[in-house]
Amino acid sequence: MVQAEEEIVGLPRVRCIARARIPTTQGPEIFLHLYSNDRDTKEHLAIVFGEDIRSRSLFRQRKGESQQERMIRGAYVGKLYPGRTDADVDERLGLSLQFDKNGDLVTDAATTWDSANDTLVRVHSECYTGETAWSARCDCGEQFDRAGRLIACEREEATGIVGGSGHGVIVYLRQEGRGIGLGEKLKAYNLQDLGADTVQANLLLKHPADGRDFSIGKSILIDLGISSVRLLTNNPEKVEQASHPPFLNCVERVPMIPMHWTCESEGIHSKEVEGYLRTKIERMGHLLQRPLNLHSTQPSNVIV
């Protein structure tokens, strides 16, 4: 397995700085990974379901490092407990990690997720308004929450979608507002209230319709030992962006159907989110199907 901290042609270098177990209000534990990279100074994240999905850069042995230091940064197998002294061996669970002469993790089925497994993945861009401020302008918060539920479950009852059964990754990229930042995004919201759609608003602010870069996400997935991706998305561009042969391949697109389309009592109900979804279909080519009122003939009041 190629190490993502080393150079892969066309991709940024990433390095996992720290990992910690997070018990969640939804039930399953996750392991939060924080990454640095050589492209920007942002703290990109990987939300990992499954203790055995391991960052190669985090687990690599470092010269002069103690077992205590390894445990503190999260490079341990199994579970931490008071009095534990060895990061690479969990005596209670009978797990032991092995390393080659260069200090790189040697993967085996007993301790590490097989890179050939089809793994459920969501590549998610930060959305403060949708995830934290309860915004009904977009479905980003809903997609984030639902991705976690799908990765945790065996099968989603309402749609029949095969879940991850507790194994999968949400790559969380810090690129708010499709890459324009929170301040510009708030200006774009004001333009939307003045009559623009989400694409027009970005263009009026002299930004691209979508300025996101998913290359760091690719590097993070490779670093986590993921090579075969079942991608949770409606965006056809993301399907292409989730591949970097021979190291990373998207083998399936798993649709993210808005919840209120399949169950009237759930999901986000607002005129703003319906307009947002309509724009995704009409202007951005998202693979969604519903008898929305597309290509509206209502007069536009967009300011210029």
mmCIF file of C-alpha atoms in Angstrom:
data_model
loop_
_atom_site.group_PDB
_atom_site.id
_atom_site.type_symbol
_atom_site.label_atom_id
_atom_site.label_comp_id
_atom_site.label_asym_id
_atom_site.label_seq_id
_atom_site.Cartn_x
_atom_site.Cartn_y
_atom_site.Cartn_z
ATOM 1 C CA MET A 1 0.000 0.000 0.000
ATOM 2 C CA VAL A 2 1.369 3.409 -0.992
ATOM 3 C CA GLN A 3 1.753 5.809 1.917
ATOM 4 C CA ALA A 4 -0.131 9.083 1.357
ATOM 5 C CA GLU A 5 2.508 11.012 3.343
ATOM 6 C CA GLU A 6 4.841 10.184 0.474
ATOM 7 C CA GLU A 7 4.338 11.796 -2.910
ATOM 8 C CA ILE A 8 1.683 10.435 -5.243
ATOM 9 C CA VAL A 9 1.766 12.200 -8.599
ATOM 10 C CA GLY A 10 -0.993 14.800 -8.853
ATOM 11 C CA LEU A 11 -2.046 14.696 -5.204
ATOM 12 C CA PRO A 12 -1.096 16.757 -2.144
ATOM 13 C CA ARG A 13 0.813 15.180 0.712
ATOM 14 C CA VAL A 14 -1.203 14.687 3.866
ATOM 15 C CA ARG A 15 -0.254 13.646 7.374
ATOM 16 C CA CYS A 16 -2.539 12.588 10.196
ATOM 17 C CA ILE A 17 -1.533 14.594 13.267
ATOM 18 C CA ALA A 18 -3.849 13.084 15.879
ATOM 19 C CA ARG A 19 -6.693 10.591 16.311
ATOM 20 C CA ALA A 20 -9.152 10.179 19.163
ATOM 21 C CA ARG A 21 -12.158 8.019 19.977
ATOM 22 C CA ILE A 22 -15.434 9.947 20.105
ATOM 23 C CA PRO A 23 -18.553 8.360 21.641
ATOM 24 C CA THR A 24 -21.576 9.762 19.806
ATOM 25 C CA THR A 25 -25.161 10.638 20.654
ATOM 26 C CA GLN A 26 -26.250 8.400 17.756
ATOM 27 C CA GLY A 27 -24.741 5.235 19.236
ATOM 28 C CA PRO A 28 -21.629 4.143 17.299
ATOM 29 C CA GLU A 29 -18.187 5.377 18.298
ATOM 30 C CA ILE A 30 -16.136 7.219 15.720
ATOM 31 C CA PHE A 31 -12.437 7.985 15.506
ATOM 32 C CA LEU A 32 -11.773 11.611 14.606
ATOM 33 C CA HIS A 33 -8.576 12.138 12.584
ATOM 34 C CA LEU A 34 -7.004 15.572 12.092
ATOM 35 C CA TYR A 35 -4.817 16.143 9.034
ATOM 36 C CA SER A 36 -2.185 18.607 7.868
ATOM 37 C CA ASN A 37 -1.209 18.961 4.202
ATOM 38 C CA ASP A 38 1.177 20.775 1.875
ATOM 39 C CA ARG A 39 -1.502 22.741 -0.027
ATOM 40 C CA ASP A 40 -3.134 24.912 2.651
ATOM 41 C CA THR A 41 -3.090 25.594 6.404
ATOM 42 C CA LYS A 42 -6.605 24.324 7.126
ATOM 43 C CA GLU A 43 -7.351 21.481 9.530
ATOM 44 C CA HIS A 44 -9.136 18.924 7.372
ATOM 45 C CA LEU A 45 -10.695 15.937 9.111
ATOM 46 C CA ALA A 46 -11.657 12.322 8.628
ATOM 47 C CA ILE A 47 -14.540 10.919 10.668
ATOM 48 C CA VAL A 48 -13.794 7.207 10.716
ATOM 49 C CA PHE A 49 -16.241 4.452 11.609
ATOM 50 C CA GLY A 50 -14.282 1.349 12.576
ATOM 51 C CA GLU A 51 -11.256 1.193 14.875
ATOM 52 C CA ASP A 52 -9.414 -0.945 12.340
ATOM 53 C CA ILE A 53 -9.404 1.680 9.555
ATOM 54 C CA ARG A 54 -5.897 3.020 10.156
ATOM 55 C CA SER A 55 -4.030 6.077 8.946
ATOM 56 C CA ARG A 56 -0.681 4.952 7.541
ATOM 57 C CA SER A 57 0.956 8.291 8.348
ATOM 58 C CA LEU A 58 -0.327 8.271 11.948
ATOM 59 C CA PHE A 59 0.680 4.695 12.728
ATOM 60 C CA ARG A 60 4.120 4.888 11.116
ATOM 61 C CA GLN A 61 6.762 4.487 13.811
ATOM 62 C CA ARG A 62 8.807 7.617 14.443
ATOM 63 C CA LYS A 63 12.412 7.694 15.545
ATOM 64 C CA GLY A 64 12.822 8.134 19.299
ATOM 65 C CA GLU A 65 9.084 8.003 19.985
ATOM 66 C CA SER A 66 7.868 6.301 23.149
ATOM 67 C CA GLN A 67 4.820 4.040 23.433
ATOM 68 C CA GLN A 68 3.209 6.668 25.654
ATOM 69 C CA GLU A 69 3.676 9.315 22.973
ATOM 70 C CA ARG A 70 2.123 7.007 20.392
ATOM 71 C CA MET A 71 -0.942 6.466 22.566
ATOM 72 C CA ILE A 72 -1.332 10.190 23.197
ATOM 73 C CA ARG A 73 -1.446 11.016 19.471
ATOM 74 C CA GLY A 74 -3.823 8.108 18.861
ATOM 75 C CA ALA A 75 -1.540 5.566 17.171
ATOM 76 C CA TYR A 76 -2.755 2.607 19.222
ATOM 77 C CA VAL A 77 -4.599 -0.636 18.533
ATOM 78 C CA GLY A 78 -7.805 -1.657 20.341
ATOM 79 C CA LYS A 79 -8.877 0.447 23.312
ATOM 80 C CA LEU A 80 -7.076 2.680 25.779
ATOM 81 C CA TYR A 81 -7.520 2.037 29.490
ATOM 82 C CA PRO A 82 -5.869 3.298 32.705
ATOM 83 C CA GLY A 83 -2.494 1.680 33.204
ATOM 84 C CA ARG A 84 -1.948 0.657 29.581
ATOM 85 C CA THR A 85 1.705 1.045 28.559
ATOM 86 C CA ASP A 86 2.005 -0.365 25.021
ATOM 87 C CA ALA A 87 0.378 1.386 22.047
ATOM 88 C CA ASP A 88 1.085 -1.431 19.605
ATOM 89 C CA VAL A 89 -0.331 -4.253 21.736
ATOM 90 C CA ASP A 90 -3.735 -4.467 23.414
ATOM 91 C CA GLU A 91 -3.327 -7.393 25.807
ATOM 92 C CA ARG A 92 -6.984 -7.330 26.879
ATOM 93 C CA LEU A 93 -8.256 -7.766 23.311
ATOM 94 C CA GLY A 94 -5.359 -9.881 22.109
ATOM 95 C CA LEU A 95 -4.411 -7.474 19.313
ATOM 96 C CA SER A 96 -0.900 -6.692 18.157
ATOM 97 C CA LEU A 97 0.401 -4.469 15.348
ATOM 98 C CA GLN A 98 3.397 -5.330 13.221
ATOM 99 C CA PHE A 99 5.782 -2.990 11.391
ATOM 100 C CA ASP A 100 8.348 -3.407 8.638
ATOM 101 C CA LYS A 101 12.001 -2.364 8.854
ATOM 102 C CA ASN A 102 11.062 1.188 7.783
ATOM 103 C CA GLY A 103 8.508 1.530 10.562
ATOM 104 C CA ASP A 104 5.488 1.280 8.241
ATOM 105 C CA LEU A 105 2.400 -0.581 9.413
ATOM 106 C CA VAL A 106 2.119 -4.156 8.166
ATOM 107 C CA THR A 107 -1.570 -4.742 7.527
ATOM 108 C CA ASP A 108 -3.305 -7.990 8.373
ATOM 109 C CA ALA A 109 -6.938 -9.058 8.644
ATOM 110 C CA ALA A 110 -6.814 -9.392 12.433
ATOM 111 C CA THR A 111 -6.047 -5.724 13.055
ATOM 112 C CA THR A 112 -6.597 -3.644 9.904
ATOM 113 C CA TRP A 113 -9.450 -3.065 7.452
ATOM 114 C CA ASP A 114 -8.701 -4.603 4.070
ATOM 115 C CA SER A 115 -8.010 -1.884 1.498
ATOM 116 C CA ALA A 116 -9.824 -3.975 -1.127
ATOM 117 C CA ASN A 117 -13.117 -3.855 0.790
ATOM 118 C CA ASP A 118 -15.820 -1.702 -0.792
ATOM 119 C CA THR A 119 -16.032 1.108 1.755
ATOM 120 C CA LEU A 120 -18.918 3.559 2.185
ATOM 121 C CA VAL A 121 -17.538 7.112 1.975
ATOM 122 C CA ARG A 122 -18.912 10.634 2.089
ATOM 123 C CA VAL A 123 -16.636 13.478 0.932
ATOM 124 C CA HIS A 124 -18.269 16.413 2.695
ATOM 125 C CA SER A 125 -17.463 20.113 2.479
ATOM 126 C CA GLU A 126 -17.877 22.219 5.598
ATOM 127 C CA CYS A 127 -21.209 24.032 5.932
ATOM 128 C CA TYR A 128 -21.425 25.998 9.162
ATOM 129 C CA THR A 129 -24.903 27.325 8.425
ATOM 130 C CA GLY A 130 -26.401 23.936 7.597
ATOM 131 C CA GLU A 131 -24.585 21.873 10.224
ATOM 132 C CA THR A 132 -24.565 24.298 13.164
ATOM 133 C CA ALA A 133 -26.998 27.179 12.579
ATOM 134 C CA TRP A 134 -30.028 25.004 11.590
ATOM 135 C CA SER A 135 -30.180 26.554 8.113
ATOM 136 C CA ALA A 136 -33.047 25.476 5.832
ATOM 137 C CA ARG A 137 -31.365 27.062 2.807
ATOM 138 C CA CYS A 138 -29.480 23.844 1.965
ATOM 139 C CA ASP A 139 -29.502 20.126 2.729
ATOM 140 C CA CYS A 140 -25.849 19.912 3.834
ATOM 141 C CA GLY A 141 -26.602 19.251 7.503
ATOM 142 C CA GLU A 142 -29.110 16.571 6.572
ATOM 143 C CA GLN A 143 -26.617 14.893 4.239
ATOM 144 C CA PHE A 144 -23.899 14.941 6.907
ATOM 145 C CA ASP A 145 -26.161 13.349 9.536
ATOM 146 C CA ARG A 146 -27.554 10.817 7.112
ATOM 147 C CA ALA A 147 -24.128 9.767 5.911
ATOM 148 C CA GLY A 148 -23.250 8.869 9.491
ATOM 149 C CA ARG A 149 -26.423 6.849 9.910
ATOM 150 C CA LEU A 150 -25.890 5.009 6.616
ATOM 151 C CA ILE A 151 -22.305 4.107 7.479
ATOM 152 C CA ALA A 152 -23.417 2.790 10.869
ATOM 153 C CA CYS A 153 -26.340 0.646 9.654
ATOM 154 C CA GLU A 154 -26.536 -2.555 7.614
ATOM 155 C CA ARG A 155 -29.379 -1.319 5.416
ATOM 156 C CA GLU A 156 -31.577 1.791 5.407
ATOM 157 C CA GLU A 157 -35.156 0.604 5.802
ATOM 158 C CA ALA A 158 -36.840 3.496 3.959
ATOM 159 C CA THR A 159 -34.722 3.249 0.791
ATOM 160 C CA GLY A 160 -33.127 -0.197 0.892
ATOM 161 C CA ILE A 161 -29.651 1.351 0.583
ATOM 162 C CA VAL A 162 -26.953 -1.030 1.812
ATOM 163 C CA GLY A 163 -25.075 0.680 4.621
ATOM 164 C CA GLY A 164 -21.540 0.308 5.884
ATOM 165 C CA SER A 165 -22.335 -1.952 8.859
ATOM 166 C CA GLY A 166 -20.101 0.167 11.071
ATOM 167 C CA HIS A 167 -17.233 0.728 8.626
ATOM 168 C CA GLY A 168 -16.772 3.851 6.548
ATOM 169 C CA VAL A 169 -15.390 7.373 6.366
ATOM 170 C CA ILE A 170 -16.720 10.917 6.200
ATOM 171 C CA VAL A 171 -13.917 13.095 4.838
ATOM 172 C CA TYR A 172 -14.637 16.591 6.160
ATOM 173 C CA LEU A 173 -12.998 19.278 4.026
ATOM 174 C CA ARG A 174 -12.797 22.863 5.265
ATOM 175 C CA GLN A 175 -14.094 24.632 2.163
ATOM 176 C CA GLU A 176 -17.165 26.571 3.223
ATOM 177 C CA GLY A 177 -19.617 27.880 0.644
ATOM 178 C CA ARG A 178 -18.296 25.694 -2.206
ATOM 179 C CA GLY A 179 -14.885 27.220 -1.559
ATOM 180 C CA ILE A 180 -15.687 30.938 -1.092
ATOM 181 C CA GLY A 181 -15.617 31.103 2.722
ATOM 182 C CA LEU A 182 -18.254 31.973 5.289
ATOM 183 C CA GLY A 183 -18.176 35.757 4.875
ATOM 184 C CA GLU A 184 -18.720 35.595 1.123
ATOM 185 C CA LYS A 185 -21.333 32.887 1.626
ATOM 186 C CA LEU A 186 -23.396 35.209 3.832
ATOM 187 C CA LYS A 187 -23.215 37.863 1.106
ATOM 188 C CA ALA A 188 -24.385 35.211 -1.351
ATOM 189 C CA TYR A 189 -27.376 34.518 0.884
ATOM 190 C CA ASN A 190 -28.336 38.180 0.698
ATOM 191 C CA LEU A 191 -28.091 38.035 -3.080
ATOM 192 C CA GLN A 192 -30.370 34.989 -3.021
ATOM 193 C CA ASP A 193 -32.939 36.968 -1.040
ATOM 194 C CA LEU A 194 -32.672 39.591 -3.770
ATOM 195 C CA GLY A 195 -33.551 37.014 -6.430
ATOM 196 C CA ALA A 196 -30.373 35.117 -7.375
ATOM 197 C CA ASP A 197 -29.982 31.371 -7.163
ATOM 198 C CA THR A 198 -26.978 29.819 -5.403
ATOM 199 C CA VAL A 199 -24.893 29.627 -8.599
ATOM 200 C CA GLN A 200 -25.764 33.171 -9.753
ATOM 201 C CA ALA A 201 -24.923 34.544 -6.299
ATOM 202 C CA ASN A 202 -21.391 33.114 -6.380
ATOM 203 C CA LEU A 203 -20.838 34.443 -9.900
ATOM 204 C CA LEU A 204 -22.120 37.919 -8.975
ATOM 205 C CA LEU A 205 -19.540 37.966 -6.165
ATOM 206 C CA LYS A 206 -16.833 37.187 -8.759
ATOM 207 C CA HIS A 207 -16.335 33.628 -7.531
ATOM 208 C CA PRO A 208 -16.624 30.391 -9.502
ATOM 209 C CA ALA A 209 -19.916 28.545 -9.213
ATOM 210 C CA ASP A 210 -17.990 25.788 -7.436
ATOM 211 C CA GLY A 211 -14.435 26.464 -6.302
ATOM 212 C CA ARG A 212 -13.903 23.342 -4.225
ATOM 213 C CA ASP A 213 -10.843 21.096 -4.492
ATOM 214 C CA PHE A 214 -11.263 17.438 -3.552
ATOM 215 C CA SER A 215 -7.635 16.387 -4.043
ATOM 216 C CA ILE A 216 -6.855 16.538 -0.321
ATOM 217 C CA GLY A 217 -9.818 14.238 0.266
ATOM 218 C CA LYS A 218 -8.334 11.707 -2.147
ATOM 219 C CA SER A 219 -5.029 11.764 -0.284
ATOM 220 C CA ILE A 220 -6.786 11.292 3.049
ATOM 221 C CA LEU A 221 -8.663 8.230 1.772
ATOM 222 C CA ILE A 222 -5.458 6.700 0.430
ATOM 223 C CA ASP A 223 -3.725 7.395 3.751
ATOM 224 C CA LEU A 224 -6.564 5.540 5.513
ATOM 225 C CA GLY A 225 -5.975 2.498 3.342
ATOM 226 C CA ILE A 226 -9.199 2.913 1.356
ATOM 227 C CA SER A 227 -8.937 1.944 -2.313
ATOM 228 C CA SER A 228 -12.488 0.879 -3.302
ATOM 229 C CA VAL A 229 -15.109 3.564 -2.640
ATOM 230 C CA ARG A 230 -18.901 3.433 -2.472
ATOM 231 C CA LEU A 231 -19.484 7.174 -2.665
ATOM 232 C CA LEU A 232 -22.446 8.880 -1.008
ATOM 233 C CA THR A 233 -23.263 11.713 -3.413
ATOM 234 C CA ASN A 234 -25.649 13.134 -5.989
ATOM 235 C CA ASN A 235 -22.857 15.107 -7.651
ATOM 236 C CA PRO A 236 -21.444 13.440 -10.790
ATOM 237 C CA GLU A 237 -18.257 15.507 -10.536
ATOM 238 C CA LYS A 238 -17.546 13.978 -7.123
ATOM 239 C CA VAL A 239 -17.701 10.495 -8.641
ATOM 240 C CA GLU A 240 -14.811 11.457 -10.913
ATOM 241 C CA GLN A 241 -13.032 13.257 -8.071
ATOM 242 C CA ALA A 242 -13.181 10.136 -5.849
ATOM 243 C CA SER A 243 -10.906 8.189 -8.183
ATOM 244 C CA HIS A 244 -7.138 8.248 -8.596
ATOM 245 C CA PRO A 245 -6.184 4.955 -10.253
ATOM 246 C CA PRO A 246 -4.577 2.672 -9.348
ATOM 247 C CA PHE A 247 -4.653 3.826 -5.733
ATOM 248 C CA LEU A 248 -8.292 4.889 -5.443
ATOM 249 C CA ASN A 249 -11.373 3.855 -7.410
ATOM 250 C CA CYS A 250 -15.048 4.780 -7.089
ATOM 251 C CA VAL A 251 -16.942 1.521 -7.636
ATOM 252 C CA GLU A 252 -20.461 2.748 -6.816
ATOM 253 C CA ARG A 253 -22.440 5.969 -6.443
ATOM 254 C CA VAL A 254 -24.880 5.742 -3.530
ATOM 255 C CA PRO A 255 -27.625 8.408 -3.921
ATOM 256 C CA MET A 256 -28.410 10.919 -1.183
ATOM 257 C CA ILE A 257 -32.151 11.388 -1.752
ATOM 258 C CA PRO A 258 -33.620 14.275 0.296
ATOM 259 C CA MET A 259 -35.459 12.765 3.246
ATOM 260 C CA HIS A 260 -38.684 14.708 2.738
ATOM 261 C CA TRP A 261 -38.949 13.305 -0.782
ATOM 262 C CA THR A 262 -39.388 9.788 0.613
ATOM 263 C CA CYS A 263 -41.086 10.642 3.921
ATOM 264 C CA GLU A 264 -43.191 13.796 4.167
ATOM 265 C CA SER A 265 -42.808 14.022 7.943
ATOM 266 C CA GLU A 266 -38.983 14.042 7.858
ATOM 267 C CA GLY A 267 -36.229 16.191 6.455
ATOM 268 C CA ILE A 268 -36.105 19.894 5.614
ATOM 269 C CA HIS A 269 -39.256 21.669 4.443
ATOM 270 C CA SER A 270 -38.699 25.176 3.068
ATOM 271 C CA LYS A 271 -39.043 27.084 -0.194
ATOM 272 C CA GLU A 272 -35.319 27.861 0.037
ATOM 273 C CA VAL A 273 -34.222 24.233 0.110
ATOM 274 C CA GLU A 274 -36.540 23.367 -2.784
ATOM 275 C CA GLY A 275 -34.980 26.189 -4.817
ATOM 276 C CA TYR A 276 -31.516 25.017 -3.792
ATOM 277 C CA LEU A 277 -32.225 21.459 -4.937
ATOM 278 C CA ARG A 278 -33.763 22.745 -8.175
ATOM 279 C CA THR A 279 -30.583 24.705 -8.909
ATOM 280 C CA LYS A 280 -28.436 21.671 -8.181
ATOM 281 C CA ILE A 281 -30.392 19.728 -10.788
ATOM 282 C CA GLU A 282 -30.707 22.453 -13.437
ATOM 283 C CA ARG A 283 -27.395 24.294 -13.100
ATOM 284 C CA MET A 284 -25.001 21.761 -11.568
ATOM 285 C CA GLY A 285 -26.162 18.481 -13.071
ATOM 286 C CA HIS A 286 -26.858 16.690 -9.802
ATOM 287 C CA LEU A 287 -28.390 13.256 -10.215
ATOM 288 C CA LEU A 288 -31.706 13.811 -8.458
ATOM 289 C CA GLN A 289 -35.129 12.868 -9.739
ATOM 290 C CA ARG A 290 -38.376 14.391 -8.577
ATOM 291 C CA PRO A 291 -41.240 16.234 -10.329
ATOM 292 C CA LEU A 292 -40.017 19.610 -9.105
ATOM 293 C CA ASN A 293 -41.102 22.732 -10.933
ATOM 294 C CA LEU A 294 -37.947 22.888 -13.036
ATOM 295 C CA HIS A 295 -36.980 25.667 -15.417
ATOM 296 C CA SER A 296 -39.355 28.092 -13.792
ATOM 297 C CA THR A 297 -40.807 30.779 -16.072
ATOM 298 C CA GLN A 298 -41.248 33.237 -13.222
ATOM 299 C CA PRO A 299 -39.508 36.579 -13.923
ATOM 300 C CA SER A 300 -36.096 36.989 -12.368
ATOM 301 C CA ASN A 301 -35.376 39.907 -10.053
ATOM 302 C CA VAL A 302 -31.655 39.266 -9.783
ATOM 303 C CA ILE A 303 -29.642 42.410 -9.174
ATOM 304 C CA VAL A 304 -26.573 43.015 -11.349
#
